[in-house]
């Protein structure tokens, strides 16, 4: 056996364990009876320990060291080079973290999340502050152990968006903000509003379930190689090369929640189903980054699912599925309702335009915490100030303000940026696909999503980790990542909906 064969076999065995752990995790979040939680935690902890030991096994370091000098590495885009490079990057990161720090982070994350749940319920930031302070301290230690190019935050960002630099992300997000804030203001001043009441009529649960499955299948999600189940906090997970699980939650009085949730998770699922199954568990068969993963979900949720062409196809089906709610509603009114832009306090309820402003606020605040420019004690007032300044709203309390997201309590610093990166990548990919496929709107109107799906599989999914996220964007679109395609999309769609003058909205973004 050659060294590369040894390495791949070892890695595939680790993937078997990881998929088993993922299955236990999926079951925990969908069907596990309440009393079984403790034993399940023991099962998952045991597996996580086994996986971690395998991932930091010195044999891996030896194989990777040997292969780094191998002639098969000459072409950096070859499967072998991709596998060795990416596994080495991952291995080097893992062995840099002291075992004691890893354990302390895990423990603080569990306690932090429990404290966060209680603090949020009681609207009591002070009771959560000590754990958050500890978490921030540990994340700084983690960054210092990992090392970084320009600033500490780089090291944390790298865990979710490998290779991305804070300075680059800041440049793109700031350019986005400079055009987004005036657009949101122009929308507010337009005097127009979508009729959101249409979306809180009665949409029977069984009909929502059937409709969601039908549309997920229409965009190409394979139910032969996946399932859709119900959960409290929707997610997508893969349990093997032919087993992708997506989840949603239903509310009879809120149509968009489950429907766009299904499109979003099906977008993640399509990425997993589009990876090379024969490379399962290897970097050649894995997603590039969280930002690229999110680009696939946002593309189907927003650029397809909230487009006029999509609803030309889908609205008659929706009307047939929900006659009680929609029989007297015109397509254009429904379309406006699902695209209504209104500044709000809660990120997960935000519309397509203001969503990125919620992310920008978190991106800046968590950087300031990690770089020791902001103390945890001052975080709530900094949060309030940013919401007032950016969205023109003042949170009435911490539960609807700084305590609304689980991320910081779980130690997920550097994660938020990937949501906006996903929106940016999605728009840039979509523009290119639209150009290369000769106008997607006409295809959507016919309910034909195959050309787009196949394009995504070929250009993005099947590439695995051959390219970094930045390289992939350049490779696929011929341009580096930019705010322009997303702004062009938002200004075009909302300029028309809100009747904005070209100066405010419909103008194509410059720069
Ligand atoms: Zn997502």
XYZ file of C-alpha atoms and ligand atoms in Angstrom:
512
model
C 0.000 0.000 0.000
C 1.262 3.478 -0.825
C 1.237 6.269 1.727
C -1.625 8.122 0.006
C -3.732 4.926 0.159
C -2.971 4.555 3.868
C -3.902 8.170 4.440
C -7.197 7.941 2.525
C -8.219 4.647 4.153
C -7.532 6.085 7.598
C -9.456 9.235 6.764
C -12.444 7.279 5.393
C -12.595 5.316 8.646
C -12.631 8.597 10.586
C -15.481 9.723 8.321
C -17.421 6.554 9.218
C -17.147 7.492 12.880
C -18.015 11.148 12.200
C -21.104 10.166 10.186
C -22.169 7.881 13.045
C -21.778 10.750 15.493
C -23.781 12.966 13.121
C -26.568 10.371 12.995
C -26.769 10.380 16.785
C -26.842 14.191 16.691
C -29.587 14.286 14.053
C -31.666 11.838 16.068
C -31.103 13.875 19.228
C -32.542 16.963 17.535
C -35.515 15.242 15.882
C -36.854 12.080 17.547
C -34.949 11.368 20.765
C -37.303 10.864 23.743
C -36.548 13.400 26.491
C -35.373 10.846 29.056
C -32.725 9.473 26.674
C -30.710 12.690 26.547
C -28.100 11.839 29.138
C -27.134 8.480 27.643
C -27.023 10.039 24.194
C -24.606 12.689 25.468
C -22.340 9.876 26.739
C -22.465 8.142 23.356
C -21.625 11.319 21.506
C -18.845 12.338 23.896
C -17.205 8.917 23.485
C -17.360 9.157 19.690
C -16.127 12.769 19.684
C -13.116 11.696 21.756
C -12.361 8.790 19.391
C -12.585 11.104 16.387
C -10.368 13.743 17.992
C -7.707 11.134 18.841
C -7.705 9.902 15.254
C -7.475 13.424 13.879
C -4.419 14.228 15.980
C -2.723 10.809 15.648
C 1.031 11.304 15.002
C 0.840 8.736 12.171
C -1.207 11.303 10.253
C 1.582 13.860 10.697
C 4.137 11.340 9.421
C 2.102 10.438 6.322
C 1.381 14.071 5.528
C 5.049 15.026 5.985
C 6.120 12.224 3.665
C 3.553 13.123 1.020
C 4.359 16.841 1.053
C 7.599 16.027 -0.803
C 5.945 13.544 -3.197
C 5.995 14.187 -6.951
C 2.205 13.671 -7.103
C 1.923 17.075 -5.405
C 3.241 18.924 -8.442
C -0.227 19.870 -9.718
C -1.871 21.728 -6.798
C -5.372 21.093 -8.256
C -4.987 17.309 -8.497
C -7.006 15.101 -6.159
C -3.897 13.952 -4.324
C -2.567 17.469 -3.810
C -5.993 18.675 -2.660
C -6.306 15.818 -0.156
C -2.800 16.245 1.268
C -2.888 20.052 1.411
C -6.279 20.255 3.115
C -5.694 17.403 5.562
C -2.352 18.950 6.492
C -3.973 22.333 7.106
C -6.564 20.701 9.333
C -4.000 18.529 11.153
C -1.619 21.437 11.785
C -4.451 23.439 13.329
C -5.634 20.597 15.552
C -2.214 19.764 16.980
C -1.507 23.414 17.767
C -4.324 23.531 20.308
C -3.331 22.275 23.770
C -5.618 19.481 25.006
C -6.408 21.454 28.182
C -7.611 24.439 26.145
C -9.811 22.250 23.933
C -11.440 20.702 27.000
C -11.893 24.094 28.683
C -13.507 25.476 25.525
C -15.896 22.521 25.321
C -16.864 22.847 28.973
C -17.310 26.623 28.785
C -19.382 26.249 25.640
C -21.810 23.832 27.349
C -22.060 25.986 30.493
C -22.194 29.163 28.394
C -25.146 27.937 26.366
C -27.018 26.915 29.524
C -26.317 30.321 31.101
C -27.389 32.036 27.887
C -30.750 30.194 27.787
C -31.469 31.227 31.386
C -30.218 34.808 30.929
C -32.286 35.296 27.793
C -35.441 33.976 29.479
C -34.938 36.370 32.406
C -33.600 39.231 30.258
C -30.569 39.318 32.506
C -27.300 39.951 30.692
C -25.375 40.367 33.959
C -25.848 36.684 34.874
C -24.365 35.631 31.518
C -21.494 38.134 31.484
C -18.957 36.122 33.559
C -19.217 33.096 31.243
C -19.011 35.275 28.164
C -15.932 36.974 29.583
C -14.352 33.586 30.139
C -15.278 32.485 26.617
C -13.745 35.605 25.057
C -10.553 35.008 27.064
C -10.397 31.398 25.849
C -11.004 32.419 22.233
C -8.084 34.859 22.461
C -5.942 32.000 23.793
C -7.145 29.825 20.933
C -6.241 32.512 18.382
C -2.803 32.955 19.921
C -2.187 29.183 19.884
C -3.262 28.900 16.239
C -1.346 31.965 15.058
C -2.556 34.502 12.515
C -1.480 36.715 9.662
C -2.684 40.191 10.656
C -4.923 40.088 13.710
C -6.260 37.643 16.289
C -9.679 37.574 14.707
C -8.107 36.118 11.532
C -7.381 32.895 13.396
C -11.033 32.522 14.462
C -12.440 33.465 11.054
C -10.170 30.839 9.514
C -12.005 28.069 11.387
C -15.147 28.746 9.331
C -13.811 30.490 6.234
C -10.352 29.016 5.661
C -7.866 31.515 4.268
C -10.119 34.567 4.666
C -8.530 37.648 6.248
C -10.446 40.048 8.475
C -9.123 43.003 6.461
C -10.522 41.577 3.192
C -13.908 40.716 4.667
C -14.085 44.165 6.292
C -13.400 45.869 2.974
C -16.222 44.040 1.171
C -18.741 44.346 4.023
C -18.012 48.070 4.490
C -18.549 48.721 0.791
C -21.813 46.787 1.076
C -22.930 48.852 4.074
C -22.175 52.157 2.326
C -24.774 51.348 -0.337
C -27.168 49.255 1.736
C -27.925 51.853 4.426
C -29.152 54.470 1.893
C -31.195 51.786 0.077
C -32.955 50.726 3.291
C -33.606 54.400 4.125
C -35.067 55.017 0.649
C -37.338 51.976 1.065
C -38.527 53.280 4.439
C -39.186 56.740 2.976
C -41.021 55.366 -0.082
C -44.288 55.121 1.833
C -44.944 51.691 0.318
C -45.304 48.479 2.311
C -46.024 44.869 1.539
C -49.136 43.397 3.151
C -47.621 40.972 5.640
C -51.053 40.005 6.970
C -51.400 37.719 3.928
C -48.655 35.531 5.318
C -50.218 35.062 8.751
C -53.511 33.683 7.500
C -54.183 29.992 8.133
C -51.844 27.682 6.200
C -52.740 24.135 7.332
C -49.767 22.168 8.542
C -50.315 19.076 6.364
C -50.601 21.235 3.256
C -47.405 23.088 4.176
C -45.592 19.781 4.602
C -46.688 18.492 1.225
C -46.020 21.795 -0.523
C -42.518 22.119 0.961
C -41.592 18.586 -0.103
C -42.933 19.177 -3.570
C -40.911 22.359 -4.116
C -37.755 20.855 -2.556
C -38.081 17.990 -5.049
C -38.767 20.451 -7.889
C -35.473 22.276 -7.309
C -33.710 18.922 -7.303
C -33.386 17.755 -3.700
C -33.343 13.956 -3.915
C -35.588 12.166 -1.437
C -33.888 8.917 -2.506
C -30.730 10.326 -0.936
C -32.225 12.474 1.793
C -35.079 13.178 4.193
C -37.038 16.177 5.468
C -38.042 16.069 9.149
C -39.308 18.401 11.856
C -37.167 20.076 14.525
C -37.175 23.109 16.809
C -34.084 24.772 15.269
C -33.811 23.819 11.569
C -30.510 22.488 10.214
C -29.007 20.313 7.483
C -26.646 17.431 8.188
C -25.108 14.668 6.122
C -24.889 11.134 7.454
C -23.086 9.521 4.549
C -22.481 9.920 0.812
C -26.129 9.211 -0.005
C -27.903 10.442 3.107
C -28.601 14.159 3.552
C -31.049 15.189 6.276
C -32.809 18.541 6.203
C -35.231 19.798 8.833
C -37.799 22.536 9.333
C -40.522 23.688 11.724
C -44.104 24.558 10.901
C -46.373 27.365 12.070
C -49.911 27.407 10.684
C -50.001 31.186 11.066
C -46.693 31.984 9.398
C -46.207 30.701 5.862
C -42.659 31.997 5.126
C -41.020 30.327 8.159
C -41.275 26.731 7.000
C -41.377 27.388 3.258
C -38.248 29.530 2.953
C -36.673 27.430 5.692
C -37.132 24.338 3.502
C -35.713 26.114 0.451
C -32.753 27.289 2.542
C -31.981 23.857 3.996
C -32.640 22.145 0.646
C -30.015 24.511 -0.820
C -27.530 23.252 1.778
C -28.734 19.712 1.002
C -28.235 20.119 -2.754
C -24.610 21.075 -2.077
C -24.083 17.901 -0.042
C -25.856 15.787 -2.655
C -23.743 17.407 -5.385
C -20.395 16.490 -3.797
C -18.456 13.581 -5.310
C -19.853 10.537 -3.482
C -16.771 8.418 -4.281
C -14.642 11.000 -2.407
C -16.822 10.977 0.715
C -14.858 11.924 3.832
C -11.920 13.287 1.809
C -11.308 17.003 1.082
C -12.060 16.263 -2.593
C -15.604 15.394 -1.499
C -16.161 18.113 1.092
C -17.638 21.626 1.132
C -15.182 24.522 0.789
C -16.203 26.710 3.731
C -19.253 27.749 5.725
C -19.571 30.864 3.553
C -19.704 28.802 0.363
C -22.154 26.385 2.027
C -24.329 29.326 2.995
C -24.119 30.706 -0.548
C -25.908 27.596 -1.775
C -28.742 27.895 0.751
C -29.181 31.652 0.199
C -29.092 31.235 -3.546
C -32.082 28.889 -3.531
C -33.892 30.687 -0.713
C -33.510 34.270 -1.955
C -32.230 34.556 -5.497
C -34.482 31.752 -6.745
C -37.192 31.461 -4.083
C -37.961 35.155 -3.679
C -37.780 35.976 -7.388
C -40.731 37.011 -9.515
C -40.040 34.286 -12.084
C -40.093 31.570 -9.429
C -43.522 32.686 -8.189
C -44.907 32.845 -11.705
C -44.362 29.080 -11.659
C -45.042 28.495 -7.981
C -47.968 30.780 -7.175
C -50.667 28.745 -8.957
C -49.405 25.706 -7.033
C -49.472 27.660 -3.766
C -53.000 28.850 -4.439
C -54.151 25.298 -5.069
C -52.410 24.113 -1.912
C -53.749 26.932 0.315
C -57.118 27.974 -1.152
C -58.417 29.354 2.157
C -55.500 31.771 2.538
C -54.769 32.721 -1.042
C -57.876 32.462 -3.231
C -58.476 36.243 -3.070
C -54.802 37.249 -3.191
C -53.170 38.486 -6.379
C -49.730 37.101 -7.253
C -48.145 40.557 -7.148
C -49.459 41.214 -3.613
C -48.167 37.870 -2.397
C -44.831 38.600 -4.060
C -44.591 41.999 -2.334
C -45.517 40.458 1.033
C -42.696 37.873 0.918
C -40.248 40.590 -0.150
C -41.293 43.305 2.274
C -38.286 45.169 3.694
C -38.612 46.597 7.192
C -35.829 47.251 9.713
C -36.306 45.006 12.742
C -34.471 44.028 15.897
C -34.219 40.266 15.378
C -31.671 38.854 12.941
C -33.452 35.582 12.167
C -36.640 37.437 11.224
C -34.870 40.012 9.050
C -35.618 40.482 5.353
C -33.190 39.947 2.505
C -31.917 43.562 2.522
C -31.551 44.446 6.203
C -30.208 40.993 7.148
C -26.660 41.971 6.240
C -26.778 44.992 8.542
C -27.511 42.664 11.477
C -24.417 40.676 10.514
C -22.220 43.758 10.176
C -23.075 44.807 13.720
C -22.108 41.396 15.119
C -18.975 41.193 12.966
C -17.709 44.509 14.352
C -18.645 43.810 17.960
C -17.067 40.369 18.142
C -13.874 41.679 16.567
C -13.748 44.427 19.177
C -14.207 41.818 21.947
C -11.484 39.529 20.613
C -9.063 42.389 19.933
C -9.621 43.765 23.473
C -11.114 47.029 22.248
C -14.448 46.380 23.955
C -15.205 44.835 27.357
C -18.044 42.369 27.924
C -19.504 44.814 30.473
C -19.840 47.471 27.753
C -21.228 45.064 25.152
C -24.974 45.716 25.723
C -24.603 49.490 25.371
C -22.360 49.079 22.301
C -25.023 46.793 20.809
C -27.798 49.302 21.440
C -25.740 52.128 19.983
C -25.017 50.191 16.785
C -28.680 49.235 16.279
C -29.733 52.843 16.762
C -27.106 54.088 14.351
C -27.391 51.378 11.657
C -31.070 50.357 11.685
C -32.638 53.314 13.488
C -34.073 51.054 16.209
C -33.462 50.748 19.944
C -33.831 47.287 21.517
C -36.308 47.490 24.407
C -34.324 44.902 26.379
C -31.293 42.617 26.155
C -33.351 39.527 25.295
C -34.318 41.185 21.987
C -30.867 42.743 21.768
C -27.485 41.374 22.667
C -28.877 38.079 24.030
C -30.820 37.037 20.928
C -28.211 34.726 19.324
C -26.699 31.532 20.711
C -23.370 31.897 18.851
C -21.185 33.737 21.374
C -22.321 31.552 24.260
C -21.195 28.515 22.252
C -17.833 30.062 21.386
C -18.698 30.603 17.719
C -16.643 33.764 17.165
C -15.940 34.378 13.481
C -19.079 32.523 12.394
C -21.489 35.420 11.749
C -19.463 36.804 8.848
C -20.083 33.608 6.883
C -23.808 34.440 6.646
C -23.129 37.678 4.769
C -20.294 36.109 2.797
C -22.889 33.542 1.745
C -25.165 36.290 0.422
C -22.270 37.916 -1.430
C -20.991 34.680 -2.987
C -24.547 33.663 -3.909
C -25.249 36.856 -5.877
C -21.922 36.698 -7.666
C -22.396 33.025 -8.629
C -26.001 33.677 -9.651
C -25.065 36.546 -11.991
C -22.524 34.341 -13.696
C -24.939 31.401 -13.979
C -27.607 33.711 -15.390
C -25.215 34.968 -18.035
C -23.801 31.556 -18.941
C -27.164 29.758 -18.965
C -28.874 32.386 -21.064
C -31.429 33.891 -18.683
C -32.595 31.877 -15.707
C -35.909 33.699 -15.261
C -37.531 32.060 -18.281
C -36.432 28.656 -16.982
C -37.821 29.324 -13.489
C -41.154 30.431 -14.937
C -41.433 26.972 -16.513
C -40.421 25.314 -13.232
C -37.156 24.203 -14.812
C -34.363 24.337 -12.239
C -32.151 21.633 -13.711
C -29.812 23.885 -15.704
C -28.991 25.956 -12.611
C -28.630 22.907 -10.360
C -26.360 21.125 -12.844
C -24.280 24.275 -13.275
C -23.806 24.496 -9.489
C -22.825 20.823 -9.298
C -20.294 21.177 -12.076
C -18.773 24.525 -11.151
C -18.978 24.410 -7.347
C -20.123 21.174 -5.677
C -17.989 18.652 -7.557
C -14.868 20.786 -7.008
C -14.722 19.815 -3.337
C -11.855 21.696 -1.692
C -9.753 21.966 -4.828
C -9.976 25.755 -4.445
C -10.241 28.016 -1.409
C -13.420 30.112 -1.232
C -11.650 33.180 -2.663
C -10.083 31.120 -5.453
C -13.392 29.449 -6.258
C -15.163 32.800 -6.651
C -12.399 34.006 -8.966
C -12.423 30.710 -10.883
C -16.201 30.540 -11.329
C -17.007 34.216 -11.917
C -13.720 35.581 -13.285
C -13.754 38.291 -10.579
C -12.656 38.570 -6.957
C -15.404 38.724 -4.327
C -17.288 42.019 -4.505
C -20.329 43.723 -3.005
C -21.488 44.844 -6.465
C -23.529 41.805 -7.605
C -25.471 41.658 -4.305
C -26.179 45.410 -4.386
C -27.171 45.215 -8.049
C -29.637 42.449 -7.151
C -31.083 44.311 -4.139
C -31.288 47.684 -5.889
C -32.890 46.112 -8.932
C -35.535 44.130 -7.073
C -36.393 46.637 -4.360
C -36.020 49.670 -6.607
C -38.857 48.247 -8.678
C -41.000 47.068 -5.755
C -40.757 50.337 -3.841
C -40.792 52.619 -6.880
C -37.454 54.176 -6.005
C -35.811 56.749 -8.196
C -32.693 55.468 -9.942
C -30.549 57.573 -7.600
C -31.751 55.549 -4.609
C -32.484 52.130 -5.879
C -32.711 50.906 -9.415
C -29.333 52.300 -10.414
C -26.749 49.617 -11.037
C -24.159 49.825 -8.287
C -20.904 51.411 -9.331
C -17.392 50.515 -8.212
Zn -27.749 28.135 6.340
